[in-house]
Amino acid sequence: MLTIPGRDLASARTARHYVRDTCRSWSLPGGTTDDLVAVAGELAANALEHTDSRTVTVTCALTADTATVGVTDDGRSAGTPVMSASTGGTEVECEGGRGLLITDALATRWGTWRSDGGLSVWAEVAIEATS
């Protein structure tokens, strides 16, 4: 588990490094690692940008077939994440709001849960087979 400072988008980089190091310690394949790192960066950036959380916590979990990353804010968010923050407009106009779209594309499944401790967004990635 890693706790990063909130309200600072640079903390997303720290989250990505933490997830990459964790995946390497688990000897996960490169593709799985890359997907988890990308998802972690997107989830952390969402929490950092769209909440007033003082801290954000990043967790990783491993099973035989999947690896999961979770990002939890401290409950100061405006609401539950939505799939797309933008509707309509050109690709350039819709530059923001892609974090959960990227997560949806890379993850086997993902979801949210709210508790007294904040909002958690998690994503599970299947571990790719190695030859």
Short mmCIF file of N, CA, C and O in Angstrom, two decimals:
data_model
loop_
_atom_site.label_atom_id
_atom_site.label_comp_id
_atom_site.label_asym_id
_atom_site.label_seq_id
_atom_site.Cartn_x
_atom_site.Cartn_y
_atom_site.Cartn_z
N MET A 1 0.85 -1.17 0.00
CA MET A 1 0.00 0.00 0.00
C MET A 1 0.90 1.24 0.00
O MET A 1 1.94 1.27 0.65
N LEU A 2 0.47 2.23 -0.76
CA LEU A 2 1.19 3.49 -0.86
C LEU A 2 0.22 4.64 -0.65
O LEU A 2 -0.86 4.65 -1.24
N THR A 3 0.59 5.59 0.20
CA THR A 3 -0.20 6.80 0.39
C THR A 3 0.56 7.95 -0.22
O THR A 3 1.74 8.16 0.09
N ILE A 4 -0.11 8.68 -1.13
CA ILE A 4 0.51 9.80 -1.82
C ILE A 4 -0.23 11.09 -1.47
O ILE A 4 -1.41 11.05 -1.10
N PRO A 5 0.46 12.22 -1.56
CA PRO A 5 -0.21 13.51 -1.28
C PRO A 5 -1.32 13.77 -2.29
O PRO A 5 -1.16 13.51 -3.49
N GLY A 6 -2.44 14.27 -1.82
CA GLY A 6 -3.53 14.64 -2.70
C GLY A 6 -3.29 16.02 -3.29
O GLY A 6 -2.32 16.70 -2.96
N ARG A 7 -4.17 16.38 -4.20
CA ARG A 7 -4.17 17.72 -4.82
C ARG A 7 -2.92 18.04 -5.62
O ARG A 7 -2.70 19.18 -5.97
N ASP A 8 -2.07 17.08 -5.88
CA ASP A 8 -0.84 17.31 -6.63
C ASP A 8 -0.76 16.26 -7.73
O ASP A 8 -0.48 15.09 -7.47
N LEU A 9 -0.99 16.68 -8.97
CA LEU A 9 -1.01 15.73 -10.09
C LEU A 9 0.31 14.99 -10.26
O LEU A 9 0.33 13.90 -10.82
N ALA A 10 1.41 15.56 -9.75
CA ALA A 10 2.69 14.87 -9.83
C ALA A 10 2.68 13.57 -9.03
O ALA A 10 3.48 12.66 -9.28
N SER A 11 1.77 13.44 -8.08
CA SER A 11 1.67 12.22 -7.29
C SER A 11 1.26 11.02 -8.14
O SER A 11 1.52 9.87 -7.77
N ALA A 12 0.62 11.26 -9.28
CA ALA A 12 0.24 10.15 -10.17
C ALA A 12 1.48 9.42 -10.66
O ALA A 12 1.47 8.19 -10.82
N ARG A 13 2.56 10.15 -10.89
CA ARG A 13 3.83 9.53 -11.31
C ARG A 13 4.33 8.58 -10.21
O ARG A 13 4.78 7.47 -10.50
N THR A 14 4.25 9.02 -8.97
CA THR A 14 4.67 8.18 -7.85
C THR A 14 3.83 6.91 -7.80
O THR A 14 4.36 5.81 -7.57
N ALA A 15 2.53 7.03 -8.05
CA ALA A 15 1.65 5.86 -8.07
C ALA A 15 2.06 4.89 -9.17
O ALA A 15 2.12 3.67 -8.96
N ARG A 16 2.36 5.41 -10.36
CA ARG A 16 2.78 4.55 -11.47
C ARG A 16 4.07 3.80 -11.13
O ARG A 16 4.19 2.60 -11.38
N HIS A 17 5.03 4.49 -10.54
CA HIS A 17 6.30 3.85 -10.16
C HIS A 17 6.08 2.76 -9.12
O HIS A 17 6.69 1.69 -9.20
N TYR A 18 5.22 3.04 -8.16
CA TYR A 18 4.92 2.05 -7.14
C TYR A 18 4.31 0.79 -7.75
O TYR A 18 4.73 -0.33 -7.44
N VAL A 19 3.36 0.97 -8.66
CA VAL A 19 2.71 -0.18 -9.29
C VAL A 19 3.70 -0.93 -10.16
O VAL A 19 3.75 -2.17 -10.14
N ARG A 20 4.54 -0.23 -10.92
CA ARG A 20 5.55 -0.89 -11.75
C ARG A 20 6.50 -1.71 -10.87
O ARG A 20 6.78 -2.88 -11.17
N ASP A 21 6.98 -1.13 -9.78
CA ASP A 21 7.90 -1.86 -8.89
C ASP A 21 7.21 -3.08 -8.28
O ASP A 21 7.82 -4.15 -8.15
N THR A 22 5.94 -2.94 -7.91
CA THR A 22 5.20 -4.07 -7.33
C THR A 22 5.04 -5.18 -8.36
O THR A 22 5.27 -6.36 -8.06
N CYS A 23 4.67 -4.82 -9.59
CA CYS A 23 4.51 -5.82 -10.65
C CYS A 23 5.83 -6.55 -10.93
O CYS A 23 5.84 -7.76 -11.14
N ARG A 24 6.91 -5.81 -10.93
CA ARG A 24 8.22 -6.44 -11.16
C ARG A 24 8.57 -7.39 -10.02
O ARG A 24 9.14 -8.45 -10.26
N SER A 25 8.24 -7.00 -8.78
CA SER A 25 8.54 -7.88 -7.65
C SER A 25 7.72 -9.17 -7.74
O SER A 25 8.13 -10.20 -7.21
N TRP A 26 6.57 -9.10 -8.42
CA TRP A 26 5.74 -10.28 -8.63
C TRP A 26 6.12 -11.02 -9.91
O TRP A 26 5.50 -12.04 -10.23
N SER A 27 7.09 -10.52 -10.66
CA SER A 27 7.53 -11.11 -11.93
C SER A 27 6.39 -11.24 -12.95
O SER A 27 6.30 -12.23 -13.67
N LEU A 28 5.55 -10.22 -13.01
CA LEU A 28 4.45 -10.23 -13.98
C LEU A 28 4.99 -9.96 -15.38
O LEU A 28 5.99 -9.26 -15.54
N PRO A 29 4.31 -10.49 -16.40
CA PRO A 29 4.72 -10.22 -17.78
C PRO A 29 4.65 -8.73 -18.09
O PRO A 29 3.85 -7.98 -17.49
N GLY A 30 5.44 -8.30 -19.06
CA GLY A 30 5.52 -6.88 -19.42
C GLY A 30 4.21 -6.27 -19.81
O GLY A 30 3.90 -5.13 -19.42
N GLY A 31 3.40 -6.97 -20.60
CA GLY A 31 2.12 -6.42 -21.03
C GLY A 31 1.16 -6.19 -19.88
O GLY A 31 0.48 -5.16 -19.81
N THR A 32 1.12 -7.14 -18.96
CA THR A 32 0.27 -7.00 -17.78
C THR A 32 0.75 -5.83 -16.94
O THR A 32 -0.05 -5.01 -16.48
N THR A 33 2.05 -5.74 -16.74
CA THR A 33 2.63 -4.63 -15.98
C THR A 33 2.29 -3.30 -16.62
O THR A 33 1.84 -2.37 -15.95
N ASP A 34 2.49 -3.20 -17.93
CA ASP A 34 2.20 -1.94 -18.63
C ASP A 34 0.74 -1.53 -18.47
O ASP A 34 0.44 -0.36 -18.25
N ASP A 35 -0.17 -2.50 -18.59
CA ASP A 35 -1.60 -2.19 -18.43
C ASP A 35 -1.92 -1.72 -17.02
O ASP A 35 -2.63 -0.73 -16.83
N LEU A 36 -1.37 -2.39 -16.02
CA LEU A 36 -1.63 -1.99 -14.63
C LEU A 36 -1.04 -0.62 -14.33
O LEU A 36 -1.67 0.18 -13.62
N VAL A 37 0.13 -0.35 -14.86
CA VAL A 37 0.76 0.96 -14.63
C VAL A 37 -0.08 2.06 -15.27
O VAL A 37 -0.32 3.11 -14.65
N ALA A 38 -0.55 1.84 -16.48
CA ALA A 38 -1.38 2.84 -17.16
C ALA A 38 -2.68 3.07 -16.39
O ALA A 38 -3.09 4.22 -16.17
N VAL A 39 -3.32 1.99 -15.96
CA VAL A 39 -4.56 2.11 -15.21
C VAL A 39 -4.31 2.84 -13.89
O VAL A 39 -5.07 3.74 -13.52
N ALA A 40 -3.26 2.48 -13.19
CA ALA A 40 -2.95 3.14 -11.92
C ALA A 40 -2.75 4.64 -12.11
O ALA A 40 -3.24 5.45 -11.32
N GLY A 41 -2.04 5.01 -13.16
CA GLY A 41 -1.82 6.43 -13.43
C GLY A 41 -3.12 7.16 -13.70
O GLY A 41 -3.33 8.28 -13.21
N GLU A 42 -4.02 6.54 -14.46
CA GLU A 42 -5.31 7.16 -14.77
C GLU A 42 -6.18 7.29 -13.52
O GLU A 42 -6.79 8.33 -13.28
N LEU A 43 -6.25 6.22 -12.74
CA LEU A 43 -7.08 6.26 -11.53
C LEU A 43 -6.54 7.26 -10.52
O LEU A 43 -7.30 8.00 -9.89
N ALA A 44 -5.22 7.28 -10.36
CA ALA A 44 -4.63 8.23 -9.43
C ALA A 44 -4.85 9.67 -9.91
O ALA A 44 -5.22 10.55 -9.13
N ALA A 45 -4.65 9.91 -11.20
CA ALA A 45 -4.86 11.26 -11.74
C ALA A 45 -6.31 11.71 -11.53
O ALA A 45 -6.56 12.86 -11.17
N ASN A 46 -7.27 10.79 -11.74
CA ASN A 46 -8.67 11.14 -11.50
C ASN A 46 -8.90 11.56 -10.05
O ASN A 46 -9.55 12.56 -9.78
N ALA A 47 -8.37 10.77 -9.12
CA ALA A 47 -8.55 11.08 -7.70
C ALA A 47 -7.87 12.40 -7.34
O ALA A 47 -8.41 13.20 -6.58
N LEU A 48 -6.70 12.64 -7.90
CA LEU A 48 -5.96 13.86 -7.59
C LEU A 48 -6.60 15.10 -8.20
O LEU A 48 -6.60 16.17 -7.60
N GLU A 49 -7.14 14.94 -9.38
CA GLU A 49 -7.71 16.08 -10.09
C GLU A 49 -9.14 16.40 -9.68
O GLU A 49 -9.54 17.56 -9.64
N HIS A 50 -9.92 15.37 -9.36
CA HIS A 50 -11.35 15.57 -9.17
C HIS A 50 -11.81 15.48 -7.72
O HIS A 50 -13.01 15.40 -7.47
N THR A 51 -10.87 15.46 -6.78
CA THR A 51 -11.24 15.45 -5.37
C THR A 51 -10.40 16.49 -4.63
O THR A 51 -9.41 16.99 -5.14
N ASP A 52 -10.84 16.77 -3.42
CA ASP A 52 -10.06 17.64 -2.53
C ASP A 52 -9.36 16.81 -1.46
O ASP A 52 -9.06 17.31 -0.38
N SER A 53 -9.10 15.56 -1.76
CA SER A 53 -8.49 14.65 -0.80
C SER A 53 -7.10 15.11 -0.40
O SER A 53 -6.30 15.50 -1.25
N ARG A 54 -6.82 15.02 0.87
CA ARG A 54 -5.47 15.36 1.36
C ARG A 54 -4.48 14.26 1.00
O ARG A 54 -3.31 14.53 0.79
N THR A 55 -4.99 13.03 0.97
CA THR A 55 -4.15 11.90 0.59
C THR A 55 -4.94 10.97 -0.30
O THR A 55 -6.17 10.97 -0.29
N VAL A 56 -4.22 10.18 -1.08
CA VAL A 56 -4.79 9.15 -1.94
C VAL A 56 -3.98 7.88 -1.70
O VAL A 56 -2.75 7.94 -1.63
N THR A 57 -4.68 6.76 -1.55
CA THR A 57 -4.00 5.49 -1.27
C THR A 57 -4.08 4.58 -2.49
O THR A 57 -5.14 4.45 -3.10
N VAL A 58 -2.96 3.96 -2.81
CA VAL A 58 -2.86 3.03 -3.93
C VAL A 58 -2.56 1.65 -3.36
O VAL A 58 -1.65 1.50 -2.54
N THR A 59 -3.34 0.65 -3.79
CA THR A 59 -3.12 -0.72 -3.34
C THR A 59 -3.00 -1.64 -4.54
O THR A 59 -3.54 -1.36 -5.61
N CYS A 60 -2.31 -2.73 -4.34
CA CYS A 60 -2.16 -3.76 -5.37
C CYS A 60 -2.45 -5.11 -4.74
O CYS A 60 -2.14 -5.34 -3.57
N ALA A 61 -3.06 -5.99 -5.53
CA ALA A 61 -3.35 -7.34 -5.07
C ALA A 61 -3.11 -8.30 -6.22
O ALA A 61 -3.28 -7.95 -7.38
N LEU A 62 -2.73 -9.53 -5.86
CA LEU A 62 -2.39 -10.53 -6.86
C LEU A 62 -3.10 -11.84 -6.55
O LEU A 62 -3.14 -12.28 -5.40
N THR A 63 -3.69 -12.45 -7.60
CA THR A 63 -4.21 -13.81 -7.51
C THR A 63 -3.49 -14.62 -8.59
O THR A 63 -2.64 -14.08 -9.31
N ALA A 64 -3.86 -15.86 -8.75
CA ALA A 64 -3.20 -16.71 -9.75
C ALA A 64 -3.41 -16.19 -11.17
O ALA A 64 -2.54 -16.33 -12.02
N ASP A 65 -4.57 -15.58 -11.44
CA ASP A 65 -4.92 -15.18 -12.80
C ASP A 65 -5.03 -13.69 -13.03
O ASP A 65 -5.12 -13.25 -14.18
N THR A 66 -5.08 -12.90 -11.97
CA THR A 66 -5.29 -11.46 -12.13
C THR A 66 -4.42 -10.65 -11.18
O THR A 66 -3.97 -11.15 -10.14
N ALA A 67 -4.23 -9.41 -11.55
CA ALA A 67 -3.60 -8.42 -10.67
C ALA A 67 -4.57 -7.25 -10.60
O ALA A 67 -5.19 -6.89 -11.61
N THR A 68 -4.70 -6.68 -9.43
CA THR A 68 -5.67 -5.60 -9.21
C THR A 68 -4.97 -4.40 -8.62
O THR A 68 -4.11 -4.53 -7.75
N VAL A 69 -5.35 -3.22 -9.11
CA VAL A 69 -4.89 -1.97 -8.53
C VAL A 69 -6.13 -1.22 -8.05
O VAL A 69 -7.17 -1.26 -8.70
N GLY A 70 -6.01 -0.59 -6.90
CA GLY A 70 -7.10 0.21 -6.35
C GLY A 70 -6.58 1.57 -5.93
O GLY A 70 -5.45 1.69 -5.47
N VAL A 71 -7.40 2.59 -6.10
CA VAL A 71 -7.06 3.94 -5.68
C VAL A 71 -8.21 4.45 -4.83
O VAL A 71 -9.37 4.42 -5.26
N THR A 72 -7.89 4.92 -3.63
CA THR A 72 -8.91 5.40 -2.69
C THR A 72 -8.60 6.83 -2.29
O THR A 72 -7.49 7.13 -1.85
N ASP A 73 -9.62 7.69 -2.43
CA ASP A 73 -9.47 9.06 -1.94
C ASP A 73 -10.03 9.10 -0.52
O ASP A 73 -10.54 8.10 -0.02
N ASP A 74 -9.93 10.24 0.14
CA ASP A 74 -10.35 10.29 1.54
C ASP A 74 -11.79 10.75 1.74
O ASP A 74 -12.17 11.16 2.83
N GLY A 75 -12.59 10.66 0.70
CA GLY A 75 -14.01 10.94 0.85
C GLY A 75 -14.44 12.35 0.53
O GLY A 75 -15.58 12.71 0.74
N ARG A 76 -13.55 13.15 0.01
CA ARG A 76 -13.88 14.53 -0.32
C ARG A 76 -14.18 14.71 -1.80
O ARG A 76 -13.98 15.77 -2.36
N SER A 77 -14.64 13.65 -2.45
CA SER A 77 -14.90 13.73 -3.89
C SER A 77 -16.29 14.27 -4.17
O SER A 77 -17.17 14.25 -3.32
N ALA A 78 -16.47 14.72 -5.40
CA ALA A 78 -17.75 15.30 -5.81
C ALA A 78 -18.79 14.24 -6.11
O ALA A 78 -19.97 14.54 -6.16
N GLY A 79 -18.40 13.02 -6.34
CA GLY A 79 -19.38 11.98 -6.66
C GLY A 79 -18.71 10.75 -7.23
O GLY A 79 -17.49 10.65 -7.28
N THR A 80 -19.51 9.81 -7.66
CA THR A 80 -19.02 8.57 -8.24
C THR A 80 -18.49 8.84 -9.64
O THR A 80 -19.10 9.58 -10.40
N PRO A 81 -17.35 8.26 -10.00
CA PRO A 81 -16.81 8.47 -11.34
C PRO A 81 -17.80 7.99 -12.39
O PRO A 81 -18.56 7.05 -12.17
N VAL A 82 -17.77 8.66 -13.52
CA VAL A 82 -18.60 8.26 -14.64
C VAL A 82 -17.71 7.85 -15.78
O VAL A 82 -16.55 8.25 -15.85
N MET A 83 -18.25 7.06 -16.70
CA MET A 83 -17.44 6.52 -17.78
C MET A 83 -16.83 7.61 -18.65
O MET A 83 -15.70 7.52 -19.04
N SER A 84 -17.56 8.64 -18.96
CA SER A 84 -17.03 9.69 -19.81
C SER A 84 -17.49 11.03 -19.31
O SER A 84 -18.68 11.26 -19.14
N ALA A 85 -16.55 11.91 -19.08
CA ALA A 85 -16.89 13.24 -18.60
C ALA A 85 -17.39 14.13 -19.73
O ALA A 85 -17.98 15.16 -19.48
N SER A 86 -17.13 13.76 -20.96
CA SER A 86 -17.49 14.59 -22.10
C SER A 86 -18.46 13.85 -23.02
O SER A 86 -18.37 12.66 -23.19
N THR A 87 -19.38 14.60 -23.58
CA THR A 87 -20.23 14.03 -24.61
C THR A 87 -20.18 14.96 -25.79
O THR A 87 -20.18 16.18 -25.64
N GLY A 88 -20.09 14.38 -26.95
CA GLY A 88 -20.02 15.20 -28.16
C GLY A 88 -18.68 15.88 -28.27
O GLY A 88 -17.76 15.63 -27.51
N GLY A 89 -18.54 16.79 -29.24
CA GLY A 89 -17.31 17.52 -29.42
C GLY A 89 -16.30 16.73 -30.22
O GLY A 89 -16.44 15.53 -30.45
N THR A 90 -15.28 17.41 -30.65
CA THR A 90 -14.23 16.76 -31.42
C THR A 90 -13.26 16.06 -30.49
O THR A 90 -13.29 16.26 -29.29
N GLU A 91 -12.38 15.27 -31.06
CA GLU A 91 -11.39 14.54 -30.25
C GLU A 91 -10.53 15.52 -29.45
O GLU A 91 -10.22 15.29 -28.30
N VAL A 92 -10.14 16.63 -30.07
CA VAL A 92 -9.32 17.62 -29.38
C VAL A 92 -10.09 18.23 -28.22
O VAL A 92 -9.55 18.42 -27.14
N GLU A 93 -11.38 18.52 -28.43
CA GLU A 93 -12.19 19.12 -27.37
C GLU A 93 -12.42 18.16 -26.21
O GLU A 93 -12.69 18.58 -25.10
N CYS A 94 -12.33 16.87 -26.46
CA CYS A 94 -12.59 15.85 -25.44
C CYS A 94 -11.30 15.29 -24.87
O CYS A 94 -11.26 14.15 -24.44
N GLU A 95 -10.25 16.07 -24.83
CA GLU A 95 -8.95 15.59 -24.36
C GLU A 95 -9.03 15.07 -22.93
O GLU A 95 -8.43 14.08 -22.59
N GLY A 96 -9.77 15.74 -22.05
CA GLY A 96 -9.91 15.29 -20.68
C GLY A 96 -11.00 14.25 -20.57
O GLY A 96 -11.75 13.99 -21.51
N GLY A 97 -11.10 13.61 -19.39
CA GLY A 97 -12.18 12.68 -19.15
C GLY A 97 -12.00 11.31 -19.75
O GLY A 97 -12.97 10.58 -19.90
N ARG A 98 -10.79 10.93 -20.08
CA ARG A 98 -10.56 9.62 -20.70
C ARG A 98 -10.04 8.57 -19.74
O ARG A 98 -9.87 7.42 -20.13
N GLY A 99 -9.77 8.94 -18.51
CA GLY A 99 -9.17 8.00 -17.57
C GLY A 99 -9.94 6.71 -17.40
O GLY A 99 -9.37 5.63 -17.44
N LEU A 100 -11.25 6.81 -17.23
CA LEU A 100 -12.04 5.59 -17.04
C LEU A 100 -12.29 4.87 -18.35
O LEU A 100 -12.48 3.66 -18.37
N LEU A 101 -12.25 5.59 -19.47
CA LEU A 101 -12.34 4.92 -20.77
C LEU A 101 -11.09 4.07 -21.00
O LEU A 101 -11.18 2.94 -21.48
N ILE A 102 -9.94 4.61 -20.65
CA ILE A 102 -8.68 3.86 -20.77
C ILE A 102 -8.72 2.66 -19.82
O ILE A 102 -8.37 1.54 -20.19
N THR A 103 -9.17 2.90 -18.60
CA THR A 103 -9.29 1.81 -17.63
C THR A 103 -10.20 0.72 -18.15
O THR A 103 -9.87 -0.47 -18.09
N ASP A 104 -11.35 1.10 -18.71
CA ASP A 104 -12.29 0.12 -19.24
C ASP A 104 -11.67 -0.69 -20.38
O ASP A 104 -11.92 -1.89 -20.50
N ALA A 105 -10.85 -0.04 -21.20
CA ALA A 105 -10.23 -0.74 -22.33
C ALA A 105 -9.14 -1.72 -21.88
O ALA A 105 -8.98 -2.78 -22.49
N LEU A 106 -8.43 -1.41 -20.83
CA LEU A 106 -7.30 -2.24 -20.40
C LEU A 106 -7.66 -3.28 -19.34
O LEU A 106 -7.01 -4.31 -19.25
N ALA A 107 -8.67 -3.01 -18.55
CA ALA A 107 -9.01 -3.89 -17.43
C ALA A 107 -9.98 -4.99 -17.86
O ALA A 107 -10.80 -4.80 -18.75
N THR A 108 -9.86 -6.12 -17.20
CA THR A 108 -10.82 -7.21 -17.38
C THR A 108 -12.16 -6.77 -16.81
O THR A 108 -13.21 -7.04 -17.38
N ARG A 109 -12.11 -6.11 -15.68
CA ARG A 109 -13.28 -5.52 -15.06
C ARG A 109 -12.81 -4.45 -14.09
O ARG A 109 -11.65 -4.45 -13.66
N TRP A 110 -13.70 -3.53 -13.75
CA TRP A 110 -13.37 -2.48 -12.79
C TRP A 110 -14.65 -2.03 -12.10
O TRP A 110 -15.75 -2.34 -12.54
N GLY A 111 -14.50 -1.33 -11.00
CA GLY A 111 -15.68 -0.86 -10.29
C GLY A 111 -15.32 0.15 -9.22
O GLY A 111 -14.15 0.55 -9.09
N THR A 112 -16.33 0.54 -8.47
CA THR A 112 -16.14 1.51 -7.40
C THR A 112 -16.87 1.04 -6.16
O THR A 112 -17.80 0.22 -6.24
N TRP A 113 -16.47 1.55 -5.03
CA TRP A 113 -17.25 1.40 -3.81
C TRP A 113 -16.95 2.58 -2.92
O TRP A 113 -15.85 3.11 -2.90
N ARG A 114 -17.99 3.03 -2.24
CA ARG A 114 -17.88 4.15 -1.32
C ARG A 114 -18.01 3.63 0.10
O ARG A 114 -18.86 2.80 0.38
N SER A 115 -17.15 4.14 0.96
CA SER A 115 -17.22 3.79 2.38
C SER A 115 -16.98 5.06 3.17
O SER A 115 -16.74 6.12 2.60
N ASP A 116 -17.02 4.94 4.49
CA ASP A 116 -16.75 6.10 5.33
C ASP A 116 -15.35 6.64 5.08
O ASP A 116 -15.08 7.81 5.30
N GLY A 117 -14.46 5.75 4.61
CA GLY A 117 -13.08 6.15 4.37
C GLY A 117 -12.85 6.78 3.01
O GLY A 117 -11.75 7.19 2.69
N GLY A 118 -13.88 6.88 2.18
CA GLY A 118 -13.71 7.53 0.89
C GLY A 118 -14.27 6.72 -0.26
O GLY A 118 -15.04 5.78 -0.07
N LEU A 119 -13.87 7.10 -1.45
CA LEU A 119 -14.27 6.41 -2.66
C LEU A 119 -13.09 5.63 -3.18
O LEU A 119 -12.00 6.18 -3.35
N SER A 120 -13.32 4.34 -3.45
CA SER A 120 -12.29 3.49 -4.03
C SER A 120 -12.69 3.13 -5.45
O SER A 120 -13.85 2.81 -5.71
N VAL A 121 -11.74 3.20 -6.35
CA VAL A 121 -11.92 2.73 -7.72
C VAL A 121 -10.86 1.66 -7.94
O VAL A 121 -9.68 1.89 -7.66
N TRP A 122 -11.27 0.49 -8.40
CA TRP A 122 -10.35 -0.63 -8.57
C TRP A 122 -10.46 -1.14 -10.00
O TRP A 122 -11.49 -0.96 -10.66
N ALA A 123 -9.40 -1.76 -10.45
CA ALA A 123 -9.40 -2.36 -11.77
C ALA A 123 -8.57 -3.64 -11.73
O ALA A 123 -7.51 -3.70 -11.12
N GLU A 124 -9.11 -4.66 -12.38
CA GLU A 124 -8.48 -5.97 -12.42
C GLU A 124 -7.98 -6.23 -13.84
O GLU A 124 -8.71 -6.00 -14.80
N VAL A 125 -6.76 -6.71 -13.95
CA VAL A 125 -6.16 -7.02 -15.25
C VAL A 125 -5.77 -8.48 -15.25
O VAL A 125 -5.12 -8.97 -14.31
N ALA A 126 -6.16 -9.19 -16.30
CA ALA A 126 -5.78 -10.60 -16.44
C ALA A 126 -4.27 -10.69 -16.68
O ALA A 126 -3.69 -9.88 -17.40
N ILE A 127 -3.66 -11.66 -16.06
CA ILE A 127 -2.23 -11.87 -16.25
C ILE A 127 -2.04 -12.61 -17.56
O ILE A 127 -2.56 -13.71 -17.74
N GLU A 128 -1.32 -11.98 -18.47
CA GLU A 128 -1.11 -12.58 -19.80
C GLU A 128 -0.22 -13.80 -19.68
O GLU A 128 0.66 -13.87 -18.83
N ALA A 129 -0.48 -14.74 -20.54
CA ALA A 129 0.32 -15.97 -20.57
C ALA A 129 1.70 -15.66 -21.16
O ALA A 129 1.83 -14.86 -22.07
N THR A 130 2.70 -16.30 -20.61
CA THR A 130 4.06 -16.16 -21.16
C THR A 130 4.40 -17.42 -21.95
O THR A 130 3.95 -18.50 -21.62
N SER A 131 5.19 -17.23 -22.98
CA SER A 131 5.57 -18.39 -23.81
C SER A 131 6.82 -19.04 -23.30
O SER A 131 7.67 -18.48 -22.78
#
